[in-house]
Amino acid sequence: GAGVSQSPSNKVTEKGKDVELRCDPISGHTALYWYRQSLGQGLEFLIYFQGNSAPDKSGLPSDRFSAERTGGSVSTLTIQRTQQEDSAVYLCASSLGSGTVYSGNTIYFGEGSWLTVV
Amino acid sequence: SQKIEQNSEALNIQEGKTATLTCNYTNYSPAYLQWYRQDPGRGPVFLLLIRENEKEKRKERLKVTFDTTLKQSLFHITASQPADSATYLCALGGDTGRRALTFGSGTRLQVQP
Protein backbone atom coordinates (compact mmCIF):
# COMPACT_ATOMS: atom_id res chain seq x y z
CA GLY A 1 0.00 0.00 0.00
CA ALA A 2 0.91 3.64 -0.19
CA GLY A 3 1.29 4.18 3.54
CA VAL A 4 1.91 2.34 6.78
CA SER A 5 -1.08 0.18 7.56
CA GLN A 6 -2.04 -0.88 11.07
CA SER A 7 -4.72 -3.24 12.34
CA PRO A 8 -6.93 -3.33 14.21
CA SER A 9 -7.63 0.38 14.33
CA ASN A 10 -9.51 -0.07 17.60
CA LYS A 11 -9.36 -2.88 20.14
CA VAL A 12 -11.16 -3.24 23.44
CA THR A 13 -9.97 -6.14 25.53
CA GLU A 14 -10.46 -7.46 29.01
CA LYS A 15 -7.70 -7.20 31.55
CA GLY A 16 -5.55 -10.31 31.50
CA LYS A 17 -6.16 -11.16 27.83
CA ASP A 18 -3.43 -11.19 25.19
CA VAL A 19 -3.58 -8.86 22.19
CA GLU A 20 -1.77 -8.75 18.87
CA LEU A 21 -1.32 -5.58 16.86
CA ARG A 22 -0.20 -5.74 13.27
CA CYS A 23 1.84 -3.32 11.17
CA ASP A 24 2.38 -3.36 7.42
CA PRO A 25 5.20 -0.94 6.58
CA ILE A 26 5.69 0.94 3.33
CA SER A 27 7.08 -1.40 0.69
CA GLY A 28 10.86 -1.22 0.52
CA HIS A 29 11.30 0.33 3.95
CA THR A 30 13.85 -1.64 5.95
CA ALA A 31 13.40 0.17 9.26
CA LEU A 32 10.30 -0.35 11.38
CA TYR A 33 9.44 1.27 14.71
CA TRP A 34 6.79 0.82 17.37
CA TYR A 35 5.85 3.73 19.63
CA ARG A 36 3.15 4.09 22.26
CA GLN A 37 1.20 7.27 22.98
CA SER A 38 -0.98 7.65 26.04
CA LEU A 39 -3.72 10.29 26.10
CA GLY A 40 -2.21 13.76 25.88
CA GLN A 41 1.32 12.42 26.09
CA GLY A 42 4.28 12.24 23.76
CA LEU A 43 5.45 9.19 21.89
CA GLU A 44 7.20 6.52 23.94
CA PHE A 45 9.67 4.39 21.99
CA LEU A 46 9.10 0.65 22.26
CA ILE A 47 11.14 -1.26 19.68
CA TYR A 48 13.08 -0.73 16.45
CA PHE A 49 13.83 -3.19 13.64
CA GLN A 50 16.45 -2.51 10.97
CA GLY A 51 16.93 -5.05 8.22
CA ASN A 52 18.43 -8.27 9.51
CA SER A 53 20.06 -6.66 12.55
CA ALA A 54 19.03 -7.61 16.06
CA PRO A 55 16.10 -5.39 17.08
CA ASP A 56 16.54 -2.61 19.61
CA LYS A 57 14.12 -3.67 22.35
CA SER A 58 15.30 -1.14 24.88
CA GLY A 59 11.94 0.63 25.07
CA LEU A 60 9.72 -2.36 25.84
CA PRO A 61 8.19 -1.60 29.27
CA SER A 62 7.98 -5.17 30.54
CA ASP A 63 8.41 -8.78 29.48
CA ARG A 64 4.69 -8.88 28.70
CA PHE A 65 5.55 -6.96 25.54
CA SER A 66 7.19 -8.58 22.55
CA ALA A 67 7.42 -7.92 18.83
CA GLU A 68 8.57 -9.73 15.78
CA ARG A 69 9.06 -8.88 12.17
CA THR A 70 8.67 -11.66 9.67
CA GLY A 71 10.43 -11.64 6.33
CA GLY A 72 11.66 -8.14 6.90
CA SER A 73 8.19 -6.74 6.32
CA VAL A 74 5.09 -7.18 8.47
CA SER A 75 5.49 -6.76 12.22
CA THR A 76 3.36 -7.93 15.12
CA LEU A 77 3.40 -6.38 18.58
CA THR A 78 2.08 -8.74 21.23
CA ILE A 79 0.98 -7.72 24.71
CA GLN A 80 0.38 -10.61 27.08
CA ARG A 81 -1.84 -10.47 30.14
CA THR A 82 -2.94 -6.91 29.37
CA GLN A 83 -3.25 -4.38 32.17
CA GLN A 84 -5.29 -1.18 32.27
CA GLU A 85 -2.11 0.91 32.08
CA ASP A 86 -1.47 -0.66 28.66
CA SER A 87 -4.38 1.39 27.27
CA ALA A 88 -2.89 3.72 24.68
CA VAL A 89 -2.47 4.27 20.96
CA TYR A 90 0.19 2.00 19.52
CA LEU A 91 1.86 3.66 16.54
CA CYS A 92 3.95 1.90 13.96
CA ALA A 93 6.30 3.73 11.62
CA SER A 94 8.73 2.82 8.87
CA SER A 95 11.58 4.45 7.01
CA LEU A 96 14.05 3.65 4.27
CA GLY A 97 16.58 3.15 7.01
CA SER A 98 19.56 3.12 4.74
CA GLY A 99 22.74 3.31 6.76
CA THR A 100 21.83 4.19 10.31
CA VAL A 101 19.29 6.38 11.98
CA TYR A 102 21.99 9.06 11.94
CA SER A 103 21.15 9.67 8.32
CA GLY A 104 17.97 11.40 9.40
CA ASN A 105 15.59 9.43 7.21
CA THR A 106 12.01 10.59 7.48
CA ILE A 107 9.81 8.12 9.27
CA TYR A 108 6.23 7.60 8.18
CA PHE A 109 3.61 6.75 10.76
CA GLY A 110 0.48 4.68 10.50
CA GLU A 111 -2.77 5.88 12.04
CA GLY A 112 -2.29 3.74 15.12
CA SER A 113 -4.10 0.98 16.93
CA TRP A 114 -6.21 2.31 19.79
CA LEU A 115 -6.10 -0.20 22.63
CA THR A 116 -8.47 0.00 25.57
CA VAL A 117 -8.10 -2.49 28.41
CA VAL A 118 -11.20 -2.76 30.60
CA SER B 1 18.43 12.82 33.33
CA GLN B 2 17.56 13.25 29.68
CA LYS B 3 14.63 15.48 28.87
CA ILE B 4 12.88 16.98 25.87
CA GLU B 5 10.61 19.83 26.86
CA GLN B 6 7.86 21.37 24.82
CA ASN B 7 5.37 23.82 26.23
CA SER B 8 2.52 21.68 27.50
CA GLU B 9 0.12 24.61 27.48
CA ALA B 10 -1.77 25.23 24.27
CA LEU B 11 -0.67 28.18 22.18
CA ASN B 12 -3.55 30.34 20.98
CA ILE B 13 -2.91 32.93 18.29
CA GLN B 14 -4.87 34.98 15.78
CA GLU B 15 -4.97 34.07 12.13
CA GLY B 16 -2.23 35.82 10.18
CA LYS B 17 0.18 36.04 13.10
CA THR B 18 3.40 34.06 13.45
CA ALA B 19 3.30 31.07 15.78
CA THR B 20 6.53 30.17 17.57
CA LEU B 21 6.91 26.83 19.31
CA THR B 22 9.87 25.85 21.47
CA CYS B 23 11.70 22.58 21.96
CA ASN B 24 14.38 22.41 24.65
CA TYR B 25 16.45 19.38 25.50
CA THR B 26 18.97 18.36 28.12
CA ASN B 27 21.58 15.60 28.20
CA TYR B 28 21.20 14.76 24.52
CA SER B 29 23.64 15.21 21.67
CA PRO B 30 21.39 14.87 18.64
CA ALA B 31 22.78 14.80 15.13
CA TYR B 32 19.48 16.19 13.88
CA LEU B 33 16.08 17.32 15.01
CA GLN B 34 12.73 16.83 13.31
CA TRP B 35 9.33 18.46 13.67
CA TYR B 36 6.07 16.59 13.18
CA ARG B 37 2.45 17.62 13.04
CA GLN B 38 -0.23 15.47 14.67
CA ASP B 39 -3.96 15.93 14.23
CA PRO B 40 -6.42 14.39 16.70
CA GLY B 41 -6.80 10.66 16.15
CA ARG B 42 -4.08 10.54 13.50
CA GLY B 43 -0.44 9.52 13.37
CA PRO B 44 2.28 12.19 13.30
CA VAL B 45 3.30 13.59 9.93
CA PHE B 46 6.85 14.71 9.18
CA LEU B 47 7.36 18.42 8.48
CA LEU B 48 11.03 19.39 8.63
CA LEU B 49 14.46 18.05 9.52
CA ILE B 50 17.39 20.21 10.61
CA ARG B 51 20.90 18.87 11.19
CA GLU B 52 23.28 19.89 13.96
CA ASN B 53 25.46 21.86 11.55
CA GLU B 54 22.49 23.86 10.23
CA LYS B 55 21.25 27.00 11.93
CA GLU B 56 18.00 27.44 10.06
CA LYS B 57 15.77 25.57 7.63
CA ARG B 58 12.74 26.86 5.76
CA LYS B 59 9.86 25.23 3.93
CA GLU B 60 7.05 27.43 2.62
CA ARG B 61 5.55 29.14 5.71
CA LEU B 62 7.60 27.04 8.12
CA LYS B 63 10.96 27.92 9.62
CA VAL B 64 13.02 25.92 12.08
CA THR B 65 16.12 27.01 13.96
CA PHE B 66 18.52 24.77 15.85
CA ASP B 67 20.92 26.08 18.48
CA THR B 68 23.10 23.26 19.81
CA THR B 69 24.70 25.60 22.35
CA LEU B 70 21.37 26.57 23.87
CA LYS B 71 20.06 23.04 23.20
CA GLN B 72 16.96 24.52 21.69
CA SER B 73 14.93 24.47 18.49
CA LEU B 74 12.33 27.05 17.53
CA PHE B 75 9.55 26.23 15.08
CA HIS B 76 7.82 29.15 13.37
CA ILE B 77 4.66 29.21 11.26
CA THR B 78 4.23 32.53 9.51
CA ALA B 79 0.88 33.89 8.29
CA SER B 80 -0.83 31.24 10.38
CA GLN B 81 -4.19 29.81 9.33
CA PRO B 82 -6.91 27.96 11.25
CA ALA B 83 -5.88 24.85 9.27
CA ASP B 84 -2.52 25.00 11.06
CA SER B 85 -4.27 24.10 14.32
CA ALA B 86 -2.76 20.82 15.51
CA THR B 87 -0.21 19.42 17.95
CA TYR B 88 3.40 19.86 16.94
CA LEU B 89 6.03 17.40 18.13
CA CYS B 90 9.78 17.76 18.08
CA ALA B 91 11.97 14.68 17.86
CA LEU B 92 15.68 14.21 18.36
CA GLY B 93 17.72 11.71 16.39
CA GLY B 94 21.23 10.45 15.90
CA ASP B 95 22.19 10.67 19.53
CA THR B 96 25.05 8.35 20.36
CA GLY B 97 23.75 4.93 21.29
CA ARG B 98 20.17 5.67 20.35
CA ARG B 99 18.79 4.08 17.24
CA ALA B 100 15.31 5.62 17.16
CA LEU B 101 13.84 9.09 17.38
CA THR B 102 13.03 10.45 20.82
CA PHE B 103 9.92 12.62 20.89
CA GLY B 104 8.77 15.50 23.02
CA SER B 105 5.21 15.54 24.32
CA GLY B 106 4.12 18.18 21.83
CA THR B 107 2.53 21.62 21.92
CA ARG B 108 -1.03 22.17 20.78
CA LEU B 109 -1.50 25.17 18.52
CA GLN B 110 -4.90 26.78 18.07
CA VAL B 111 -5.22 29.44 15.38
CA GLN B 112 -8.31 31.59 15.81
CA PRO B 113 -10.02 32.97 12.70
PDB file of C-alpha atoms in Angstrom:
ATOM      1  CA  GLY A   1       0.000   0.000   0.000  1.00  0.00           C
ATOM      2  CA  ALA A   2       0.914   3.641  -0.185  1.00  0.00           C
ATOM      3  CA  GLY A   3       1.292   4.176   3.544  1.00  0.00           C
ATOM      4  CA  VAL A   4       1.915   2.340   6.785  1.00  0.00           C
ATOM      5  CA  SER A   5      -1.083   0.180   7.559  1.00  0.00           C
ATOM      6  CA  GLN A   6      -2.039  -0.880  11.074  1.00  0.00           C
ATOM      7  CA  SER A   7      -4.716  -3.237  12.345  1.00  0.00           C
ATOM      8  CA  PRO A   8      -6.927  -3.327  14.214  1.00  0.00           C
ATOM      9  CA  SER A   9      -7.628   0.381  14.329  1.00  0.00           C
ATOM     10  CA  ASN A  10      -9.514  -0.072  17.600  1.00  0.00           C
ATOM     11  CA  LYS A  11      -9.362  -2.883  20.135  1.00  0.00           C
ATOM     12  CA  VAL A  12     -11.164  -3.245  23.442  1.00  0.00           C
ATOM     13  CA  THR A  13      -9.965  -6.145  25.531  1.00  0.00           C
ATOM     14  CA  GLU A  14     -10.460  -7.464  29.006  1.00  0.00           C
ATOM     15  CA  LYS A  15      -7.697  -7.197  31.553  1.00  0.00           C
ATOM     16  CA  GLY A  16      -5.554 -10.310  31.496  1.00  0.00           C
ATOM     17  CA  LYS A  17      -6.159 -11.162  27.827  1.00  0.00           C
ATOM     18  CA  ASP A  18      -3.428 -11.186  25.192  1.00  0.00           C
ATOM     19  CA  VAL A  19      -3.582  -8.859  22.185  1.00  0.00           C
ATOM     20  CA  GLU A  20      -1.775  -8.748  18.869  1.00  0.00           C
ATOM     21  CA  LEU A  21      -1.321  -5.576  16.863  1.00  0.00           C
ATOM     22  CA  ARG A  22      -0.205  -5.736  13.267  1.00  0.00           C
ATOM     23  CA  CYS A  23       1.841  -3.315  11.171  1.00  0.00           C
ATOM     24  CA  ASP A  24       2.380  -3.365   7.422  1.00  0.00           C
ATOM     25  CA  PRO A  25       5.198  -0.936   6.576  1.00  0.00           C
ATOM     26  CA  ILE A  26       5.693   0.936   3.334  1.00  0.00           C
ATOM     27  CA  SER A  27       7.075  -1.400   0.689  1.00  0.00           C
ATOM     28  CA  GLY A  28      10.862  -1.219   0.518  1.00  0.00           C
ATOM     29  CA  HIS A  29      11.303   0.329   3.955  1.00  0.00           C
ATOM     30  CA  THR A  30      13.851  -1.638   5.946  1.00  0.00           C
ATOM     31  CA  ALA A  31      13.402   0.167   9.258  1.00  0.00           C
ATOM     32  CA  LEU A  32      10.300  -0.346  11.375  1.00  0.00           C
ATOM     33  CA  TYR A  33       9.442   1.275  14.715  1.00  0.00           C
ATOM     34  CA  TRP A  34       6.787   0.821  17.372  1.00  0.00           C
ATOM     35  CA  TYR A  35       5.849   3.732  19.634  1.00  0.00           C
ATOM     36  CA  ARG A  36       3.153   4.094  22.261  1.00  0.00           C
ATOM     37  CA  GLN A  37       1.203   7.272  22.977  1.00  0.00           C
ATOM     38  CA  SER A  38      -0.982   7.653  26.037  1.00  0.00           C
ATOM     39  CA  LEU A  39      -3.724  10.288  26.097  1.00  0.00           C
ATOM     40  CA  GLY A  40      -2.212  13.756  25.883  1.00  0.00           C
ATOM     41  CA  GLN A  41       1.320  12.416  26.086  1.00  0.00           C
ATOM     42  CA  GLY A  42       4.281  12.243  23.758  1.00  0.00           C
ATOM     43  CA  LEU A  43       5.447   9.192  21.891  1.00  0.00           C
ATOM     44  CA  GLU A  44       7.203   6.523  23.937  1.00  0.00           C
ATOM     45  CA  PHE A  45       9.669   4.392  21.990  1.00  0.00           C
ATOM     46  CA  LEU A  46       9.097   0.646  22.255  1.00  0.00           C
ATOM     47  CA  ILE A  47      11.139  -1.260  19.681  1.00  0.00           C
ATOM     48  CA  TYR A  48      13.079  -0.732  16.447  1.00  0.00           C
ATOM     49  CA  PHE A  49      13.835  -3.190  13.638  1.00  0.00           C
ATOM     50  CA  GLN A  50      16.454  -2.512  10.971  1.00  0.00           C
ATOM     51  CA  GLY A  51      16.927  -5.046   8.221  1.00  0.00           C
ATOM     52  CA  ASN A  52      18.428  -8.273   9.509  1.00  0.00           C
ATOM     53  CA  SER A  53      20.065  -6.657  12.548  1.00  0.00           C
ATOM     54  CA  ALA A  54      19.035  -7.611  16.063  1.00  0.00           C
ATOM     55  CA  PRO A  55      16.103  -5.391  17.081  1.00  0.00           C
ATOM     56  CA  ASP A  56      16.536  -2.610  19.609  1.00  0.00           C
ATOM     57  CA  LYS A  57      14.117  -3.674  22.350  1.00  0.00           C
ATOM     58  CA  SER A  58      15.299  -1.142  24.884  1.00  0.00           C
ATOM     59  CA  GLY A  59      11.937   0.625  25.070  1.00  0.00           C
ATOM     60  CA  LEU A  60       9.722  -2.359  25.842  1.00  0.00           C
ATOM     61  CA  PRO A  61       8.188  -1.596  29.271  1.00  0.00           C
ATOM     62  CA  SER A  62       7.983  -5.174  30.537  1.00  0.00           C
ATOM     63  CA  ASP A  63       8.407  -8.782  29.481  1.00  0.00           C
ATOM     64  CA  ARG A  64       4.690  -8.877  28.704  1.00  0.00           C
ATOM     65  CA  PHE A  65       5.549  -6.961  25.541  1.00  0.00           C
ATOM     66  CA  SER A  66       7.187  -8.582  22.546  1.00  0.00           C
ATOM     67  CA  ALA A  67       7.418  -7.919  18.833  1.00  0.00           C
ATOM     68  CA  GLU A  68       8.566  -9.734  15.779  1.00  0.00           C
ATOM     69  CA  ARG A  69       9.064  -8.876  12.171  1.00  0.00           C
ATOM     70  CA  THR A  70       8.666 -11.664   9.666  1.00  0.00           C
ATOM     71  CA  GLY A  71      10.435 -11.641   6.332  1.00  0.00           C
ATOM     72  CA  GLY A  72      11.665  -8.135   6.897  1.00  0.00           C
ATOM     73  CA  SER A  73       8.194  -6.740   6.316  1.00  0.00           C
ATOM     74  CA  VAL A  74       5.087  -7.184   8.472  1.00  0.00           C
ATOM     75  CA  SER A  75       5.492  -6.759  12.224  1.00  0.00           C
ATOM     76  CA  THR A  76       3.355  -7.932  15.116  1.00  0.00           C
ATOM     77  CA  LEU A  77       3.403  -6.383  18.582  1.00  0.00           C
ATOM     78  CA  THR A  78       2.077  -8.743  21.235  1.00  0.00           C
ATOM     79  CA  ILE A  79       0.985  -7.721  24.707  1.00  0.00           C
ATOM     80  CA  GLN A  80       0.379 -10.606  27.081  1.00  0.00           C
ATOM     81  CA  ARG A  81      -1.838 -10.467  30.143  1.00  0.00           C
ATOM     82  CA  THR A  82      -2.942  -6.915  29.372  1.00  0.00           C
ATOM     83  CA  GLN A  83      -3.251  -4.383  32.171  1.00  0.00           C
ATOM     84  CA  GLN A  84      -5.293  -1.183  32.273  1.00  0.00           C
ATOM     85  CA  GLU A  85      -2.111   0.905  32.082  1.00  0.00           C
ATOM     86  CA  ASP A  86      -1.472  -0.659  28.661  1.00  0.00           C
ATOM     87  CA  SER A  87      -4.381   1.388  27.275  1.00  0.00           C
ATOM     88  CA  ALA A  88      -2.887   3.721  24.675  1.00  0.00           C
ATOM     89  CA  VAL A  89      -2.468   4.273  20.964  1.00  0.00           C
ATOM     90  CA  TYR A  90       0.193   2.004  19.518  1.00  0.00           C
ATOM     91  CA  LEU A  91       1.858   3.663  16.538  1.00  0.00           C
ATOM     92  CA  CYS A  92       3.949   1.899  13.960  1.00  0.00           C
ATOM     93  CA  ALA A  93       6.305   3.730  11.619  1.00  0.00           C
ATOM     94  CA  SER A  94       8.727   2.823   8.874  1.00  0.00           C
ATOM     95  CA  SER A  95      11.584   4.451   7.013  1.00  0.00           C
ATOM     96  CA  LEU A  96      14.049   3.653   4.273  1.00  0.00           C
ATOM     97  CA  GLY A  97      16.576   3.149   7.010  1.00  0.00           C
ATOM     98  CA  SER A  98      19.564   3.121   4.737  1.00  0.00           C
ATOM     99  CA  GLY A  99      22.744   3.312   6.764  1.00  0.00           C
ATOM    100  CA  THR A 100      21.831   4.193  10.308  1.00  0.00           C
ATOM    101  CA  VAL A 101      19.287   6.378  11.976  1.00  0.00           C
ATOM    102  CA  TYR A 102      21.992   9.060  11.943  1.00  0.00           C
ATOM    103  CA  SER A 103      21.146   9.667   8.320  1.00  0.00           C
ATOM    104  CA  GLY A 104      17.973  11.404   9.400  1.00  0.00           C
ATOM    105  CA  ASN A 105      15.585   9.435   7.213  1.00  0.00           C
ATOM    106  CA  THR A 106      12.005  10.593   7.479  1.00  0.00           C
ATOM    107  CA  ILE A 107       9.815   8.120   9.273  1.00  0.00           C
ATOM    108  CA  TYR A 108       6.229   7.597   8.180  1.00  0.00           C
ATOM    109  CA  PHE A 109       3.615   6.754  10.762  1.00  0.00           C
ATOM    110  CA  GLY A 110       0.484   4.684  10.505  1.00  0.00           C
ATOM    111  CA  GLU A 111      -2.769   5.885  12.043  1.00  0.00           C
ATOM    112  CA  GLY A 112      -2.289   3.744  15.118  1.00  0.00           C
ATOM    113  CA  SER A 113      -4.099   0.977  16.927  1.00  0.00           C
ATOM    114  CA  TRP A 114      -6.212   2.310  19.790  1.00  0.00           C
ATOM    115  CA  LEU A 115      -6.100  -0.202  22.629  1.00  0.00           C
ATOM    116  CA  THR A 116      -8.471  -0.004  25.571  1.00  0.00           C
ATOM    117  CA  VAL A 117      -8.100  -2.487  28.409  1.00  0.00           C
ATOM    118  CA  VAL A 118     -11.204  -2.763  30.602  1.00  0.00           C
TER     119      VAL A 118
ATOM    120  CA  SER B   1      18.431  12.823  33.328  1.00  0.00           C
ATOM    121  CA  GLN B   2      17.560  13.252  29.676  1.00  0.00           C
ATOM    122  CA  LYS B   3      14.626  15.485  28.869  1.00  0.00           C
ATOM    123  CA  ILE B   4      12.883  16.985  25.871  1.00  0.00           C
ATOM    124  CA  GLU B   5      10.612  19.830  26.865  1.00  0.00           C
ATOM    125  CA  GLN B   6       7.861  21.373  24.825  1.00  0.00           C
ATOM    126  CA  ASN B   7       5.365  23.822  26.230  1.00  0.00           C
ATOM    127  CA  SER B   8       2.522  21.679  27.496  1.00  0.00           C
ATOM    128  CA  GLU B   9       0.117  24.612  27.477  1.00  0.00           C
ATOM    129  CA  ALA B  10      -1.772  25.234  24.269  1.00  0.00           C
ATOM    130  CA  LEU B  11      -0.671  28.177  22.182  1.00  0.00           C
ATOM    131  CA  ASN B  12      -3.553  30.338  20.980  1.00  0.00           C
ATOM    132  CA  ILE B  13      -2.906  32.930  18.285  1.00  0.00           C
ATOM    133  CA  GLN B  14      -4.868  34.976  15.784  1.00  0.00           C
ATOM    134  CA  GLU B  15      -4.969  34.069  12.134  1.00  0.00           C
ATOM    135  CA  GLY B  16      -2.226  35.821  10.177  1.00  0.00           C
ATOM    136  CA  LYS B  17       0.180  36.036  13.099  1.00  0.00           C
ATOM    137  CA  THR B  18       3.401  34.062  13.451  1.00  0.00           C
ATOM    138  CA  ALA B  19       3.302  31.067  15.780  1.00  0.00           C
ATOM    139  CA  THR B  20       6.529  30.170  17.575  1.00  0.00           C
ATOM    140  CA  LEU B  21       6.908  26.833  19.312  1.00  0.00           C
ATOM    141  CA  THR B  22       9.870  25.854  21.469  1.00  0.00           C
ATOM    142  CA  CYS B  23      11.698  22.579  21.960  1.00  0.00           C
ATOM    143  CA  ASN B  24      14.379  22.407  24.654  1.00  0.00           C
ATOM    144  CA  TYR B  25      16.455  19.379  25.497  1.00  0.00           C
ATOM    145  CA  THR B  26      18.973  18.361  28.118  1.00  0.00           C
ATOM    146  CA  ASN B  27      21.576  15.596  28.196  1.00  0.00           C
ATOM    147  CA  TYR B  28      21.196  14.759  24.523  1.00  0.00           C
ATOM    148  CA  SER B  29      23.640  15.215  21.671  1.00  0.00           C
ATOM    149  CA  PRO B  30      21.395  14.866  18.638  1.00  0.00           C
ATOM    150  CA  ALA B  31      22.782  14.802  15.132  1.00  0.00           C
ATOM    151  CA  TYR B  32      19.483  16.186  13.878  1.00  0.00           C
ATOM    152  CA  LEU B  33      16.081  17.317  15.008  1.00  0.00           C
ATOM    153  CA  GLN B  34      12.732  16.834  13.312  1.00  0.00           C
ATOM    154  CA  TRP B  35       9.332  18.460  13.671  1.00  0.00           C
ATOM    155  CA  TYR B  36       6.069  16.586  13.176  1.00  0.00           C
ATOM    156  CA  ARG B  37       2.448  17.618  13.039  1.00  0.00           C
ATOM    157  CA  GLN B  38      -0.230  15.466  14.672  1.00  0.00           C
ATOM    158  CA  ASP B  39      -3.958  15.929  14.225  1.00  0.00           C
ATOM    159  CA  PRO B  40      -6.422  14.388  16.702  1.00  0.00           C
ATOM    160  CA  GLY B  41      -6.800  10.657  16.155  1.00  0.00           C
ATOM    161  CA  ARG B  42      -4.084  10.537  13.504  1.00  0.00           C
ATOM    162  CA  GLY B  43      -0.443   9.520  13.374  1.00  0.00           C
ATOM    163  CA  PRO B  44       2.281  12.191  13.303  1.00  0.00           C
ATOM    164  CA  VAL B  45       3.297  13.590   9.928  1.00  0.00           C
ATOM    165  CA  PHE B  46       6.847  14.713   9.179  1.00  0.00           C
ATOM    166  CA  LEU B  47       7.363  18.420   8.481  1.00  0.00           C
ATOM    167  CA  LEU B  48      11.032  19.394   8.628  1.00  0.00           C
ATOM    168  CA  LEU B  49      14.459  18.054   9.521  1.00  0.00           C
ATOM    169  CA  ILE B  50      17.387  20.209  10.609  1.00  0.00           C
ATOM    170  CA  ARG B  51      20.899  18.875  11.194  1.00  0.00           C
ATOM    171  CA  GLU B  52      23.281  19.887  13.959  1.00  0.00           C
ATOM    172  CA  ASN B  53      25.459  21.857  11.552  1.00  0.00           C
ATOM    173  CA  GLU B  54      22.486  23.864  10.229  1.00  0.00           C
ATOM    174  CA  LYS B  55      21.252  26.998  11.934  1.00  0.00           C
ATOM    175  CA  GLU B  56      17.998  27.439  10.061  1.00  0.00           C
ATOM    176  CA  LYS B  57      15.775  25.567   7.630  1.00  0.00           C
ATOM    177  CA  ARG B  58      12.740  26.860   5.761  1.00  0.00           C
ATOM    178  CA  LYS B  59       9.860  25.233   3.931  1.00  0.00           C
ATOM    179  CA  GLU B  60       7.054  27.426   2.618  1.00  0.00           C
ATOM    180  CA  ARG B  61       5.555  29.139   5.707  1.00  0.00           C
ATOM    181  CA  LEU B  62       7.603  27.039   8.119  1.00  0.00           C
ATOM    182  CA  LYS B  63      10.961  27.920   9.622  1.00  0.00           C
ATOM    183  CA  VAL B  64      13.025  25.916  12.079  1.00  0.00           C
ATOM    184  CA  THR B  65      16.122  27.011  13.963  1.00  0.00           C
ATOM    185  CA  PHE B  66      18.519  24.765  15.845  1.00  0.00           C
ATOM    186  CA  ASP B  67      20.924  26.078  18.477  1.00  0.00           C
ATOM    187  CA  THR B  68      23.095  23.260  19.811  1.00  0.00           C
ATOM    188  CA  THR B  69      24.704  25.605  22.347  1.00  0.00           C
ATOM    189  CA  LEU B  70      21.367  26.572  23.870  1.00  0.00           C
ATOM    190  CA  LYS B  71      20.056  23.043  23.198  1.00  0.00           C
ATOM    191  CA  GLN B  72      16.960  24.524  21.685  1.00  0.00           C
ATOM    192  CA  SER B  73      14.929  24.474  18.491  1.00  0.00           C
ATOM    193  CA  LEU B  74      12.333  27.046  17.533  1.00  0.00           C
ATOM    194  CA  PHE B  75       9.549  26.230  15.079  1.00  0.00           C
ATOM    195  CA  HIS B  76       7.816  29.148  13.371  1.00  0.00           C
ATOM    196  CA  ILE B  77       4.663  29.208  11.263  1.00  0.00           C
ATOM    197  CA  THR B  78       4.232  32.533   9.513  1.00  0.00           C
ATOM    198  CA  ALA B  79       0.880  33.890   8.291  1.00  0.00           C
ATOM    199  CA  SER B  80      -0.834  31.236  10.381  1.00  0.00           C
ATOM    200  CA  GLN B  81      -4.193  29.811   9.326  1.00  0.00           C
ATOM    201  CA  PRO B  82      -6.914  27.964  11.249  1.00  0.00           C
ATOM    202  CA  ALA B  83      -5.883  24.851   9.274  1.00  0.00           C
ATOM    203  CA  ASP B  84      -2.518  25.002  11.059  1.00  0.00           C
ATOM    204  CA  SER B  85      -4.266  24.105  14.323  1.00  0.00           C
ATOM    205  CA  ALA B  86      -2.757  20.823  15.510  1.00  0.00           C
ATOM    206  CA  THR B  87      -0.212  19.415  17.948  1.00  0.00           C
ATOM    207  CA  TYR B  88       3.404  19.858  16.939  1.00  0.00           C
ATOM    208  CA  LEU B  89       6.028  17.402  18.133  1.00  0.00           C
ATOM    209  CA  CYS B  90       9.778  17.764  18.082  1.00  0.00           C
ATOM    210  CA  ALA B  91      11.965  14.682  17.863  1.00  0.00           C
ATOM    211  CA  LEU B  92      15.685  14.207  18.357  1.00  0.00           C
ATOM    212  CA  GLY B  93      17.719  11.709  16.394  1.00  0.00           C
ATOM    213  CA  GLY B  94      21.232  10.451  15.899  1.00  0.00           C
ATOM    214  CA  ASP B  95      22.189  10.674  19.534  1.00  0.00           C
ATOM    215  CA  THR B  96      25.055   8.353  20.356  1.00  0.00           C
ATOM    216  CA  GLY B  97      23.754   4.932  21.287  1.00  0.00           C
ATOM    217  CA  ARG B  98      20.166   5.668  20.345  1.00  0.00           C
ATOM    218  CA  ARG B  99      18.788   4.085  17.239  1.00  0.00           C
ATOM    219  CA  ALA B 100      15.315   5.616  17.159  1.00  0.00           C
ATOM    220  CA  LEU B 101      13.840   9.085  17.376  1.00  0.00           C
ATOM    221  CA  THR B 102      13.034  10.448  20.824  1.00  0.00           C
ATOM    222  CA  PHE B 103       9.917  12.616  20.890  1.00  0.00           C
ATOM    223  CA  GLY B 104       8.769  15.498  23.024  1.00  0.00           C
ATOM    224  CA  SER B 105       5.211  15.539  24.323  1.00  0.00           C
ATOM    225  CA  GLY B 106       4.118  18.184  21.832  1.00  0.00           C
ATOM    226  CA  THR B 107       2.533  21.620  21.923  1.00  0.00           C
ATOM    227  CA  ARG B 108      -1.032  22.167  20.783  1.00  0.00           C
ATOM    228  CA  LEU B 109      -1.500  25.169  18.516  1.00  0.00           C
ATOM    229  CA  GLN B 110      -4.899  26.780  18.072  1.00  0.00           C
ATOM    230  CA  VAL B 111      -5.215  29.444  15.379  1.00  0.00           C
ATOM    231  CA  GLN B 112      -8.307  31.593  15.810  1.00  0.00           C
ATOM    232  CA  PRO B 113     -10.025  32.973  12.697  1.00  0.00           C
TER     233      PRO B 113
END
